[in-house]
Amino acid sequence: MKRYKAREGLVLTQVCGERLLVSAGALKELCPFVTVLNETSAFLWEKLKNGATAEELEQAVAGEYEVDDPASVRGFIEDFLRQMQELNYLLTQEQGDEHEK
Amino acid sequence: MDDVFEARLAGHPVRYAFRYPKTRLYFRSQLKASDGAADILASPEDIARAHALIPEQNAEDYAEFKALCALTGRFLLRRYGCCIFHSVALLYRGKAWLLTAPSGTGKTTQFMNWRKLLPSEITMISGDMPVLEQLDGEITVHPSPWNGKESIGSFLSAPLGGIVLLEQGQENRIEPLPVREAIVSLIPQFVTTADTEAEILTLCGLLEGLLHKPVWKLVNKGDLASTELLRETLRGGCDETV
């Protein structure tokens, strides 16, 4: 099972009520300098700081937003993870494999 | 290379050492000799990177001057919480107005047009790289030595009135810029690298300060009519922000 983790050096902050993910230092060369996140994406980002699987993110969203069936948010979680990977914000690791990619 | 010279940016001392003696001439009269250690010295790599971004015929000393701008932006953020913001800064009715856009989008054209229409009405604070400083939530706009290819600047500072993002178009139209679009458009205009979380938060604090002022987008043809539209809008902005 794949585990996702936020890259070091990304800072989540707020400006005028908008949630911004900002790249520190040389990370700007790898990732966008700034991306605006919505509330749910910002919530998920916090979970990714320590690493999480897609299933753990489903459970977290279901708990936070009182969703009865965690599987119903699967599509949203998959889209979120895909977008974050496309922006190069995430490291992934197969569980049991200690090497981050 | 061992001589150190001090400039004042937003009232703060910044000490430079130069690899090329002629580089200090670009600072005009803004430098004085200093006994202190240099805060900033461009590396050969910094100069080479700057040289790659300017026309080839420019000399190494001009490339060093350009490289020092980026290094100064980083230094000011780290040491003083100030930032260089890529824009033309105009003084109009006691306020500073920032016209910002990628290079070559007509920032200086708007200034030149305005001077044609009403020569005495505006003054250039900085032609390319003003320094922004936030005190008690208010942003003050200061000049810097980096004034663009026309090299127009002054020694004046003023409180920020508002910001205009310029975009070339087939019509003239000005409208308030929504916050999200303003964030995405304005943040690349900061000339700095934020290396730590603390520096990012300082930068975002400055950005928030900018967004508390009116932010417009001017789609324009670069003609005098577009400048009239800009002038009318800023005049209204003056009345709102007094």
XYZ file of C-alpha atoms in Angstrom, chain A residues 6-63:
58
model
C 4.561 16.068 2.162
C 7.988 17.249 1.043
C 9.989 19.121 3.660
C 10.107 22.886 3.155
C 6.490 23.502 2.174
C 4.635 25.942 4.402
C 0.857 26.132 4.681
C -0.288 29.600 5.643
C -3.230 31.973 5.175
C -3.405 35.327 3.405
C -6.698 37.241 3.454
C -8.520 34.003 4.291
C -6.976 32.084 1.386
C -4.900 29.024 2.244
C -1.530 29.066 0.519
C 1.047 26.349 0.164
C 4.405 28.083 -0.260
C 7.746 26.524 -1.245
C 10.764 27.528 0.829
C 14.215 28.135 -0.610
C 15.454 25.900 -3.396
C 12.213 23.902 -3.376
C 10.945 26.619 -5.734
C 13.011 24.894 -8.420
C 11.083 21.639 -7.938
C 7.577 22.804 -7.088
C 5.371 25.841 -7.728
C 6.240 28.749 -5.432
C 2.620 29.143 -4.348
C -0.549 27.105 -4.713
C -3.938 28.113 -3.318
C -5.735 25.263 -1.490
C -9.378 24.994 -0.507
C -10.370 24.147 3.062
C -10.556 20.378 2.561
C -7.264 20.232 0.674
C -5.598 22.223 3.456
C -7.014 19.756 5.989
C -5.590 16.848 3.980
C -2.254 18.592 3.636
C -1.903 18.732 7.410
C -2.422 14.944 7.510
C 0.295 14.444 4.911
C 2.951 16.180 6.996
C 3.511 12.955 8.912
C 2.602 10.694 5.990
C -0.662 8.897 5.283
C -2.198 6.310 2.970
C -5.195 7.110 0.774
C -7.337 5.009 3.099
C -6.179 6.961 6.148
C -7.024 10.193 4.360
C -10.496 8.853 3.531
C -11.052 8.041 7.190
C -9.790 11.461 8.259
C -12.067 13.338 5.851
C -15.032 11.161 6.763
C -14.419 11.858 10.447
